[in-house]
Coordinates of C-alpha atoms (C1' of nucleotides) in Angstrom, one line a residue:
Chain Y
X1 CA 31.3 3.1 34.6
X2 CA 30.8 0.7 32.0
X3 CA 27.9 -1.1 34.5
X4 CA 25.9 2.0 34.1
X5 CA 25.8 2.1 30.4
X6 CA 25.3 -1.9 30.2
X7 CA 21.7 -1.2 31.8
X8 CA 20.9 2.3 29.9
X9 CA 21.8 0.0 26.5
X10 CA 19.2 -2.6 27.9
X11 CA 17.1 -1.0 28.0
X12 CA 17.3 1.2 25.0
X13 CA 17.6 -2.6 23.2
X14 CA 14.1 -3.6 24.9
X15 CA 12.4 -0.3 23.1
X16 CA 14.5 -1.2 20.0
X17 CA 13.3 -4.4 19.5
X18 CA 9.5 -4.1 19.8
X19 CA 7.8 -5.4 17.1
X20 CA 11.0 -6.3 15.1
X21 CA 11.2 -9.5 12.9
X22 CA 14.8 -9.8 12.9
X23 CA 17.9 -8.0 14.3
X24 CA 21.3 -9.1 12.5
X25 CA 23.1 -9.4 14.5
X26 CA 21.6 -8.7 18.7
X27 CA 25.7 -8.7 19.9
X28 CA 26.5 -6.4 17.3
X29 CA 23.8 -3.2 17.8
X30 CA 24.4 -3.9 21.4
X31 CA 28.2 -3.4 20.9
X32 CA 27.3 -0.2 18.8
X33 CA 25.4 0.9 21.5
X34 CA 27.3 0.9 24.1
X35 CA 29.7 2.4 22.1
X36 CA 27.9 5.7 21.8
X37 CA 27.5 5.7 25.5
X38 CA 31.1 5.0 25.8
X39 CA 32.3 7.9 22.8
X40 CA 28.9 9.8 22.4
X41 CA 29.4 9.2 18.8
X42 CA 25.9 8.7 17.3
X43 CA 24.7 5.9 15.3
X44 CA 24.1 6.4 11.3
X45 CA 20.8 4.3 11.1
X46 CA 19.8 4.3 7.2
X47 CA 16.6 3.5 6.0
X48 CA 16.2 3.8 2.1
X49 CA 13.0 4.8 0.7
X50 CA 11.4 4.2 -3.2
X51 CA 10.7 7.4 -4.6
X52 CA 8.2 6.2 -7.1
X53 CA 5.5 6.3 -3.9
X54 CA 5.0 9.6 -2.4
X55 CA 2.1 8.9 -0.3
X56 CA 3.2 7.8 2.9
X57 CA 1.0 5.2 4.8
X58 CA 0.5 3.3 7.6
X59 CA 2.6 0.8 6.4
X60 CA 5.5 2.8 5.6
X61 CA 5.0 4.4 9.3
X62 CA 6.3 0.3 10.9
X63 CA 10.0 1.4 9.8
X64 CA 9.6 5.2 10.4
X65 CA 8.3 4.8 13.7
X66 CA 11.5 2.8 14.6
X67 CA 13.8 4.8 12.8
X68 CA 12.1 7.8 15.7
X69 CA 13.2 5.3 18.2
X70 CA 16.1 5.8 17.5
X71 CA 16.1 9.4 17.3
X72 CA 15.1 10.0 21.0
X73 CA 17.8 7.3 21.5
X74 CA 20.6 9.9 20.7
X75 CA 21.1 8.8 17.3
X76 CA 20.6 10.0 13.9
X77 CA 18.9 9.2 10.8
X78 CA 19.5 9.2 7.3
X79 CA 16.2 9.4 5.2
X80 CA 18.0 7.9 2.3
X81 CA 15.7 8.7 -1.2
X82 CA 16.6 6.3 -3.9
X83 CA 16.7 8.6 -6.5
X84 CA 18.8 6.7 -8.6
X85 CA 18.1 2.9 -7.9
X86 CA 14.6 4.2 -8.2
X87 CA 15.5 4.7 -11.8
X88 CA 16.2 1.2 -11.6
X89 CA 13.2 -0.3 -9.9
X90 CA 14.1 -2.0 -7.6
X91 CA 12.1 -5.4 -8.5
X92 CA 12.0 -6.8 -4.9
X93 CA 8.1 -7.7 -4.4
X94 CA 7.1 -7.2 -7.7
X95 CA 6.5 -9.6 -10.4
X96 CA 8.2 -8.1 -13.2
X97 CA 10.6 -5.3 -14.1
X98 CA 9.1 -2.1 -12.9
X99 CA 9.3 0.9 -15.7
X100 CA 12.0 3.2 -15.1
X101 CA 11.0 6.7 -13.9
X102 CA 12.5 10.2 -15.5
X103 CA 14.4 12.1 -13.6
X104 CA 11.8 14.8 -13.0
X105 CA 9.2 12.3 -12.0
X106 CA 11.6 11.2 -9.0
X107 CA 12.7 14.7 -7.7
X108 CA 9.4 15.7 -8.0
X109 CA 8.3 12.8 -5.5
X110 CA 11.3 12.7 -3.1
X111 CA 10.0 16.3 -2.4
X112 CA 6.4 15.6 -1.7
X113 CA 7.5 12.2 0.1
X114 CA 10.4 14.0 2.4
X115 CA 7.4 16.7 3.6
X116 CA 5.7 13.8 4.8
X117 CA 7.7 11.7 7.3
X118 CA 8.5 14.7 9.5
X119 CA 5.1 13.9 10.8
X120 CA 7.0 11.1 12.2
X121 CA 10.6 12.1 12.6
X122 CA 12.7 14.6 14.3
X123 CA 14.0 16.9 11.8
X124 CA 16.8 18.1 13.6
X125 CA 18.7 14.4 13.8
X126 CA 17.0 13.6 10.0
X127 CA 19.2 14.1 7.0
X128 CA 18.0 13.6 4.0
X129 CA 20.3 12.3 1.5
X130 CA 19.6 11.4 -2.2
X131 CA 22.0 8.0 -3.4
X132 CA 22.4 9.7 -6.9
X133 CA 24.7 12.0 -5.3
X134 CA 27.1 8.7 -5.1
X135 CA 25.9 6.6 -7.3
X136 CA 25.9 8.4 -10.5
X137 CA 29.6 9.2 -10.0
X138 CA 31.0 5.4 -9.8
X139 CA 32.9 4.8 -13.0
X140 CA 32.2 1.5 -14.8
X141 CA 35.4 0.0 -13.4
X142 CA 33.8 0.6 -9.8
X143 CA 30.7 -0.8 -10.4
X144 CA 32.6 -4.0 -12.1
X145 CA 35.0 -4.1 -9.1
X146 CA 31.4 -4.1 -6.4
X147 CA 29.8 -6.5 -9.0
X148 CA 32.8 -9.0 -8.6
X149 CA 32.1 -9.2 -5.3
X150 CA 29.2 -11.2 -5.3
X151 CA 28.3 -14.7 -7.8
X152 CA 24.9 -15.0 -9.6
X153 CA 23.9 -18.3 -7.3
X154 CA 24.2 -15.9 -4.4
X155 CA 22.2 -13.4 -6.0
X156 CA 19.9 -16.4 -7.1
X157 CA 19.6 -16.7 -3.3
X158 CA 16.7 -14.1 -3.2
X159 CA 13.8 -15.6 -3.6
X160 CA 11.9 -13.1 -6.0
X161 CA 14.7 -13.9 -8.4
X162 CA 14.6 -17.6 -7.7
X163 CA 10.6 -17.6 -8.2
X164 CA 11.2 -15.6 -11.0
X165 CA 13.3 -17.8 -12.5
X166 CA 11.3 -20.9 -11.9
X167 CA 8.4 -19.5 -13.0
X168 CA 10.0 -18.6 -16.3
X169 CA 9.5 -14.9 -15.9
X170 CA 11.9 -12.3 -17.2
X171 CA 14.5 -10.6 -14.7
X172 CA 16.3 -7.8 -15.7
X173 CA 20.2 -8.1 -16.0
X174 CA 20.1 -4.9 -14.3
X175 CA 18.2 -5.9 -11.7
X176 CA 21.2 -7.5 -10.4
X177 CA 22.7 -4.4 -9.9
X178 CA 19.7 -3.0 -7.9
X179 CA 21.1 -4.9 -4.0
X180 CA 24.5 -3.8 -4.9
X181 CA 23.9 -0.7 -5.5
X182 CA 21.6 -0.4 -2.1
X183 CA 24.6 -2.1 -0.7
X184 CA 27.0 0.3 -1.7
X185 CA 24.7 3.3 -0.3
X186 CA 25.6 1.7 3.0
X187 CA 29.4 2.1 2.0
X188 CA 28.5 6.0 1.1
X189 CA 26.8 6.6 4.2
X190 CA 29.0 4.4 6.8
X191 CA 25.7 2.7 8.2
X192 CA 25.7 1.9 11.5
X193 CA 21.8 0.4 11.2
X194 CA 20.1 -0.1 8.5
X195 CA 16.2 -0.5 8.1
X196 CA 13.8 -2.3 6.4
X197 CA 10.4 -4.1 6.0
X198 CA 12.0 -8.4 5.5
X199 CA 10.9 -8.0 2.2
X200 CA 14.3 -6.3 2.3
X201 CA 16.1 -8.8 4.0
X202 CA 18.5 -10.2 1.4
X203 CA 19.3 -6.3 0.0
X204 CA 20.2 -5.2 3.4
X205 CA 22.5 -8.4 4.1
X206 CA 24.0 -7.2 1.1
X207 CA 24.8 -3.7 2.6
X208 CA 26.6 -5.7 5.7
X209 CA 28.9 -8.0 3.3
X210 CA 29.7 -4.5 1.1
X211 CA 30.8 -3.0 4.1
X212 CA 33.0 -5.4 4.7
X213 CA 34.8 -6.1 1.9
X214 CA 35.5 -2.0 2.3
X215 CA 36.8 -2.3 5.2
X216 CA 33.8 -1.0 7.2
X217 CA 32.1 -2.7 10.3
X218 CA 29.2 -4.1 9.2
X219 CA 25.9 -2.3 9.5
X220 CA 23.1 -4.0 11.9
X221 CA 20.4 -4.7 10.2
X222 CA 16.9 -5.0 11.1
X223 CA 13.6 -6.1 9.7
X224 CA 10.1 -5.0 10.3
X225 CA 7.3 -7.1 9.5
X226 CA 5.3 -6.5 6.3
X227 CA 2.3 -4.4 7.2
X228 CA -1.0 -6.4 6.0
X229 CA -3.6 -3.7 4.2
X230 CA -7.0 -3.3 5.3
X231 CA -7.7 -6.5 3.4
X232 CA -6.0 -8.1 5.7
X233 CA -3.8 -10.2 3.1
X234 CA -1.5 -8.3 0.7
X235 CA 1.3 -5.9 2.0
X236 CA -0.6 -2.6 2.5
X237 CA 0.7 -0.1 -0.5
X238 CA -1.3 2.3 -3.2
X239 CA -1.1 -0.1 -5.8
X240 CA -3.3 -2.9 -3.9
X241 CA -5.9 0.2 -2.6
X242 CA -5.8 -1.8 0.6
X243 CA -3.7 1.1 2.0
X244 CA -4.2 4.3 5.0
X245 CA -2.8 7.2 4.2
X246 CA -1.4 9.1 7.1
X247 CA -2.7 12.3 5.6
X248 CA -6.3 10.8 5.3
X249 CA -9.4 12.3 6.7
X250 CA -10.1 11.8 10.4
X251 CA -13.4 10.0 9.3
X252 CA -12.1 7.6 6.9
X253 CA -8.8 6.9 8.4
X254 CA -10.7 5.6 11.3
X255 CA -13.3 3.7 9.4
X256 CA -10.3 2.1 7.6
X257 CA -8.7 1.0 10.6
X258 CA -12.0 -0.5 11.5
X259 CA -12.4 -2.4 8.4
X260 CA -9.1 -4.6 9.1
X261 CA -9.6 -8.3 10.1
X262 CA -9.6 -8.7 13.8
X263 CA -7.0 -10.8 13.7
X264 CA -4.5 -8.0 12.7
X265 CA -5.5 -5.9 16.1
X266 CA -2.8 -6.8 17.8
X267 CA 0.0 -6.8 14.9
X268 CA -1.5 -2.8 14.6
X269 CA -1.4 -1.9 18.5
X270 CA 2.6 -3.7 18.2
X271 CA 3.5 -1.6 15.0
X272 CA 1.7 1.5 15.2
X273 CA 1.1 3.0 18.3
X274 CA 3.0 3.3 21.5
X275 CA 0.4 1.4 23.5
X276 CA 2.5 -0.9 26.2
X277 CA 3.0 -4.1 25.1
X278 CA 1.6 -5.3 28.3
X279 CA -1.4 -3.7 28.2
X280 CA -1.8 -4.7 24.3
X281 CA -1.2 -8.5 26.0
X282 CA -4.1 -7.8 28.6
X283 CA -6.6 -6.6 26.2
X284 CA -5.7 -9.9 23.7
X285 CA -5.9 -12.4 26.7
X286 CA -9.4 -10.6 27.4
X287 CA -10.2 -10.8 23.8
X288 CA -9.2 -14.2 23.4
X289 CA -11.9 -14.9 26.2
X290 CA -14.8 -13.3 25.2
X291 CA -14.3 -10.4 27.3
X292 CA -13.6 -7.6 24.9
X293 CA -15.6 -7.6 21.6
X294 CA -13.1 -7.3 19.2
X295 CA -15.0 -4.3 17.6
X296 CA -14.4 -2.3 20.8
X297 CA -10.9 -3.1 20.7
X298 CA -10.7 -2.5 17.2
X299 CA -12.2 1.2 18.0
X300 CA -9.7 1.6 20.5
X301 CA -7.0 0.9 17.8
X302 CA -8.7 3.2 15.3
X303 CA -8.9 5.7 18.2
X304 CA -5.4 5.7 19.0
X305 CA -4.2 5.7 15.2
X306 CA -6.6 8.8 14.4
X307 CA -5.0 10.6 17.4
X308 CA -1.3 10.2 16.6
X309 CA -1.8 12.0 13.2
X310 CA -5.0 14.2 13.5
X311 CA -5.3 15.1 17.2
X312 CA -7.4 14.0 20.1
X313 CA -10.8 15.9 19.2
X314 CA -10.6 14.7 15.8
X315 CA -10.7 11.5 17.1
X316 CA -13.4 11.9 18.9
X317 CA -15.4 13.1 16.2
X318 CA -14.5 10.6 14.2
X319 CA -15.6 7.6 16.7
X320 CA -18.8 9.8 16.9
X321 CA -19.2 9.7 13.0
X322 CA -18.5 6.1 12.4
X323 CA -21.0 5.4 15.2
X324 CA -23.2 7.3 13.5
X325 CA -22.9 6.1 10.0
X326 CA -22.2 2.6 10.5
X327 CA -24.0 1.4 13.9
X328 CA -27.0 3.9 13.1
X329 CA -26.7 4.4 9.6
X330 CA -27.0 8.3 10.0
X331 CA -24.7 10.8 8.0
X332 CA -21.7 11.9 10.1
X333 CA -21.5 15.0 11.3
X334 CA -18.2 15.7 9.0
X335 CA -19.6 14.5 5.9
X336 CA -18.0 16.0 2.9
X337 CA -20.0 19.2 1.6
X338 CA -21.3 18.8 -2.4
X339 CA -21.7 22.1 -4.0
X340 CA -25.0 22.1 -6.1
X341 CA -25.4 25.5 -8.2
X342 CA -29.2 26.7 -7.8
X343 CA -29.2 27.3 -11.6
X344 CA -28.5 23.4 -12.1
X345 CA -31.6 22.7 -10.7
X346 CA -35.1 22.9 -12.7
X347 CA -38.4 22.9 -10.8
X348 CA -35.7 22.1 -7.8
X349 CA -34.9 18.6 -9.7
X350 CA -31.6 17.3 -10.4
X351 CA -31.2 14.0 -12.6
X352 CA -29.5 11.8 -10.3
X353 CA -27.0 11.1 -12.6
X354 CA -25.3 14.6 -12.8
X355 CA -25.6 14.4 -8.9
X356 CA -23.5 10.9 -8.7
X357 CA -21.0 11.7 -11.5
X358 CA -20.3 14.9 -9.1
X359 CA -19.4 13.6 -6.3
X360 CA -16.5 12.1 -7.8
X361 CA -16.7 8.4 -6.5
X362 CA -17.0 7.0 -9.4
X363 CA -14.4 6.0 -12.4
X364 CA -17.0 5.9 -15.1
X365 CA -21.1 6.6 -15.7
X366 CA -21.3 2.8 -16.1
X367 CA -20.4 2.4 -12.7
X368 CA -22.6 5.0 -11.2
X369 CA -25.4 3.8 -12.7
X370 CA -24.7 0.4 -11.6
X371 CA -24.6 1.5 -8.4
X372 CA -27.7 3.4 -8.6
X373 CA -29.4 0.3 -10.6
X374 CA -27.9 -2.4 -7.6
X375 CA -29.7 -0.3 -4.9
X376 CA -26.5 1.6 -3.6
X377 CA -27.6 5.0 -3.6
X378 CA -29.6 6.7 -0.6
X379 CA -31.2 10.4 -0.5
X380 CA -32.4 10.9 3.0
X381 CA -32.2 7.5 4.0
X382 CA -34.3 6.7 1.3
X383 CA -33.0 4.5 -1.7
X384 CA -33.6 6.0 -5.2
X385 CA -33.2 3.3 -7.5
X386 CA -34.7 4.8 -10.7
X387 CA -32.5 6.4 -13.0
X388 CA -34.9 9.9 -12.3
X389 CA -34.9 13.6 -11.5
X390 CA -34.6 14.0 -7.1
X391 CA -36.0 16.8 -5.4
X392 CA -33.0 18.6 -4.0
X393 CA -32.3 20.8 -0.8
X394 CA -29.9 22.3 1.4
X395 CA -28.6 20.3 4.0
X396 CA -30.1 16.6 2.3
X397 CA -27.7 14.1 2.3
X398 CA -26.3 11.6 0.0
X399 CA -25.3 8.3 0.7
X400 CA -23.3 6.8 -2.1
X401 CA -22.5 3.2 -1.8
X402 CA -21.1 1.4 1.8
X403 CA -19.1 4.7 2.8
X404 CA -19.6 8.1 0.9
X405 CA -22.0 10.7 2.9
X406 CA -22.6 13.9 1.2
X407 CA -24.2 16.5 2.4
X408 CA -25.9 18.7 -0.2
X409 CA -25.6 22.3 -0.2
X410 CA -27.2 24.7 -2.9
X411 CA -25.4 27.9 -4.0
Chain S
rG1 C1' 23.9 -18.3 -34.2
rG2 C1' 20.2 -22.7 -34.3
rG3 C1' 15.6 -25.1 -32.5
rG4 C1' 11.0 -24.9 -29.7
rA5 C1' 6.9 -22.3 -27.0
rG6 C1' 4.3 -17.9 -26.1
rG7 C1' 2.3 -12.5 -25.8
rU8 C1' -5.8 -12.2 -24.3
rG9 C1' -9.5 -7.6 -20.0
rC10 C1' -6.9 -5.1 -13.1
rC11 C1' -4.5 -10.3 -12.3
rU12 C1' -4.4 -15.7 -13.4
rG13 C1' -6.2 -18.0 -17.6
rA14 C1' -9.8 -20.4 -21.6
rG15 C1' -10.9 -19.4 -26.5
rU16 C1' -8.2 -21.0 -33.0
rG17 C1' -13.1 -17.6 -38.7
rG18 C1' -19.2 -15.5 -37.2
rC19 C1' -23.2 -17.8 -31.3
rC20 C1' -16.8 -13.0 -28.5
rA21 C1' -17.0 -7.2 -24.9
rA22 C1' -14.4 -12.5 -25.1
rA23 C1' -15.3 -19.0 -20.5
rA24 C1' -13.6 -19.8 -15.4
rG25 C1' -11.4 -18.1 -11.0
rG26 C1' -9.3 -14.0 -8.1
rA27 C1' -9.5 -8.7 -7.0
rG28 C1' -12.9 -4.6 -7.1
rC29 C1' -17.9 -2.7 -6.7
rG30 C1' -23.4 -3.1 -5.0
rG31 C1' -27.0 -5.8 -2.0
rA32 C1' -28.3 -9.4 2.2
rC33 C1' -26.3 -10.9 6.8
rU34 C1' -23.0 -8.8 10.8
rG35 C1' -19.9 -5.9 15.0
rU36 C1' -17.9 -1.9 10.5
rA37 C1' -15.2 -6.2 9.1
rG38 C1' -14.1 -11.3 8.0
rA39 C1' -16.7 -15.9 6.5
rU40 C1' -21.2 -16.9 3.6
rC41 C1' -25.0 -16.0 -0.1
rC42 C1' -26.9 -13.0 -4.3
rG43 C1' -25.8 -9.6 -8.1
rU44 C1' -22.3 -6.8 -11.0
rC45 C1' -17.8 -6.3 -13.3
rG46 C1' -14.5 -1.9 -21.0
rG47 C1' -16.8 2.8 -22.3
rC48 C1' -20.6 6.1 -24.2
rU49 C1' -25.9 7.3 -25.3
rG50 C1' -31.9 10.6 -20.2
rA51 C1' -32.4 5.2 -19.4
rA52 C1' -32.5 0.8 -23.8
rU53 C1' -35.0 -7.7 -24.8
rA54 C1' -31.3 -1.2 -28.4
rG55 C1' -27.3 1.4 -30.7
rC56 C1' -22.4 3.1 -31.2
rC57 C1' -17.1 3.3 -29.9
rU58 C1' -12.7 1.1 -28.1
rA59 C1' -10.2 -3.7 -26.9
rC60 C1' -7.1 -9.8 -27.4
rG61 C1' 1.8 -7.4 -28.3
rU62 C1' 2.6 -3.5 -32.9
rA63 C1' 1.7 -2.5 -38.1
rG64 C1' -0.3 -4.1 -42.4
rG65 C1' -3.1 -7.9 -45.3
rU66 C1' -6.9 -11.9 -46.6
rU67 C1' -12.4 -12.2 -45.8
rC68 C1' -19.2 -10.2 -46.2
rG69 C1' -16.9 -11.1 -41.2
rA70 C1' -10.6 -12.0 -37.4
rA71 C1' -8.6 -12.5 -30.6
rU72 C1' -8.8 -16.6 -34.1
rC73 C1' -5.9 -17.1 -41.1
rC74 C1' -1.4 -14.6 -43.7
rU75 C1' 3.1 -11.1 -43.7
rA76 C1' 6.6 -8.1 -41.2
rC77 C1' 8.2 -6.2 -36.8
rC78 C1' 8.7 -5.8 -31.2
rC79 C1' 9.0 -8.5 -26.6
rU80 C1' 9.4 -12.9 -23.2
rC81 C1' 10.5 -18.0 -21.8
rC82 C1' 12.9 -22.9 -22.6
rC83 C1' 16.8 -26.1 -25.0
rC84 C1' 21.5 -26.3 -27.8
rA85 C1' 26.0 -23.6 -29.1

RNA sequence: GGGGAGGUGCCUGAGUGGCCAAAAGGAGCGGACUGUAGAUCCGUCGGCUGAAUAGCCUACGUAGGUUCGAAUCCUACCCUCCCCA
């Protein structure tokens, strides 16, 4: 009997383990495994999430997509929002102290942010839970008591802290507080797994030591690599603009995909899609050799990503709109409409300026006309580069720098 | 509690009375090239003014002051780092 389960938990640990950076410990989540084969007890796996971000994006998507794993696995999730060590800012990644957010700012996030990763998990084996529920109730003698339990060298260990403190920049003494705290949420929940990109390493080992100094079995824990933006260097996130929302437009998700450095193909086929890691292994050999032009496979990528979250025929649109605007330099077909009121117009002119500042692309008139003045602005394929009155009609289209299209339309 | 150093634009960082909207690099943006990108090269890079070899506004931690004139000098305050206790 227990032969039978050894091979299902094999090969549930062989989908597990795609892409991962780390599993602490292998013996361990295999022992837990088997376990809910053995008791059909299901596993707790805890990811926490930041609500000061509510835009979910690709990156975010490299930890969701495993916690779903786990979810047709049997087992369930808590979507854990740190609505309380959010307060904290949790400083891991950043330079400096993060400002703390108000309580409204955070609820009103962990709502728009918990709407969004049911495009990726199950609902029915999600709970959401909210740490504040446990954490603001710990007296001051509890948190001294979990506080005790660890020495400032250890904390030192972490190496934002340690850079920090080389490089003579200020930590927070609450900051400190911000591992434990995550730490304890593993306590609060009794994690089985928890979740993170290995930027979170040293938090989540943190969770596993907690657990056991209450008694608990340890959590597994297990890292994902750090998602690289579409710059191809920095950790994707909304701060660095290098990010892909997952709510994007069809049309410029895929032209962000496409806009990635080739050498992160293969990291996104691993971390984002459910393309066989054989066939990803084929397509890189032939790549490697000349065989494939990396901007094919890259499409293929961008094809894949746009149909996971928008649909097959939106996919198909979009490759036939990048095509079209990039390879041809035509306007695609889904071009965003710009509303022009007849009555703005005079003799049919509209100073290019009021058209540019409309379409909403740019932060200031400065940069507009910079744009315009640097040769970045195109009315029917045809540059306009003095600041002037254009001659506008229904259906003309505006190109605005490397990738805005708008397609005029009077009312 | 004592002593020292420092807070400059998105970031790093130079600037110590006018030539400073502030060097240099990075990021960003535009152009060329390309495969869309990357690399490379060129340009741009606070804002406003119907278009300017122009003017105005805001800006060098905060608030005042000195001066014809301050990021630069003075005073107070806030914040950070280092050393000692």
């Amino acid at each position: 009997m227990e032969m039978g389960f050894d091979i299902q938990v094999e090969r549930d640990l062989a989908l597990l383990m795609r892409g991962t950076e780390e599993i602490i410990d292998l013996v361990d989540l295999r022992k837990k495994l088997l376990r809910f084969y053995a008791t059909g007890q299901a596993l707790i796996v805890k990811e926490g999430f930041d609500p000061s971000a509510p835009d979910i994006h690709l990156g975010h998507t490299v930890t969701l997509r495993k916690l779903r794993q786990f979810q047709d696995l049997g087992h369930e999730v808590v979507f854990l929002i740190g609505d309380f060590t959010g307060r904290i800012g949790d400083p891991t990644g950043k330079k400096e102290t993060r400002k703390q957010l108000t309580e409204e700012e955070v609820r009103a996030n962990a709502a728009t942010y918990a709407e969004q990763v049911f495009k990726i998990l199950r609902p029915e084996r999600t709970r959401v839970a909210f740490n504040s529920t446990w954490l603001s109730r710990l007296t001051l003698e509890e948190i001294v008591t979990i506080a005790a339990k660890f020495t400032v060298a250890r904390m030192l260990e972490r190496e934002d802290f340690a850079k920090r403190l080389r490089e003579g920049k200020p930590i927070g003494l609450h900051e400190f507080l911000y591992p434990l705290l995550q730490g304890y949420d593993s306590v609060a929940l009794k994690a089985d797994v928890e979740l993170g990109g290995t930027d979170q390493r040293f938090n989540l080992l943190v969770g596993r030591d907690l657990q056991r100094e209450f008694g608990q079995e340890p959590q597994v824990i297990i890292t994902m690599p750090l998602l690289e933006g579409t710059d191809g260097v920095e950790k994707m996130s909304k701060s660095l603009g290098n990010y892909i929302g997952i709510n994007e437009p069809p049309f410029s998700m895929f032209g962000k995909v496409m806009s990635i450095p080739d050498t992160l193909i293969e990291k996104y086929f691993v971390l984002l899609t459910d393309v066989p890691l054989e066939e990803i292994q084929e397509k890189k050999r032939a790549y490697e050799q000349g065989e494939l032009h990396p901007k094919l496979w890259k499409e293929e990528l961008a094809f894949e990503i746009v149909r996971m979250y928008h649909g097959k025929e939106a996919a198909e649109k979009a490759l036939g709109d990048f095509e079209r605007a990039f390879s041809q330099g035509l306007c695609p077909e889904s071009a965003q409409e710009l509303c022009i009121a007849r009555q703005e117009l005079s003799e049919g002119k509209l100073w290019i300026m009021k058209l540019l500042e409309r379409t909403g692309v740019f932060q200031s008139k400065s940069e507009a006309r910079r744009c315009l003045e640097q040769g970045g602005v195109y009315l029917n394929g045809e540059r306009v580069s003095a600041n002037e009155d254009v001659v506008l009609q229904d259906g003309d289209v505006l190109k605005v720098g490397k990738k805005f299209f708008f397609r005029i339309k009077l009312v």
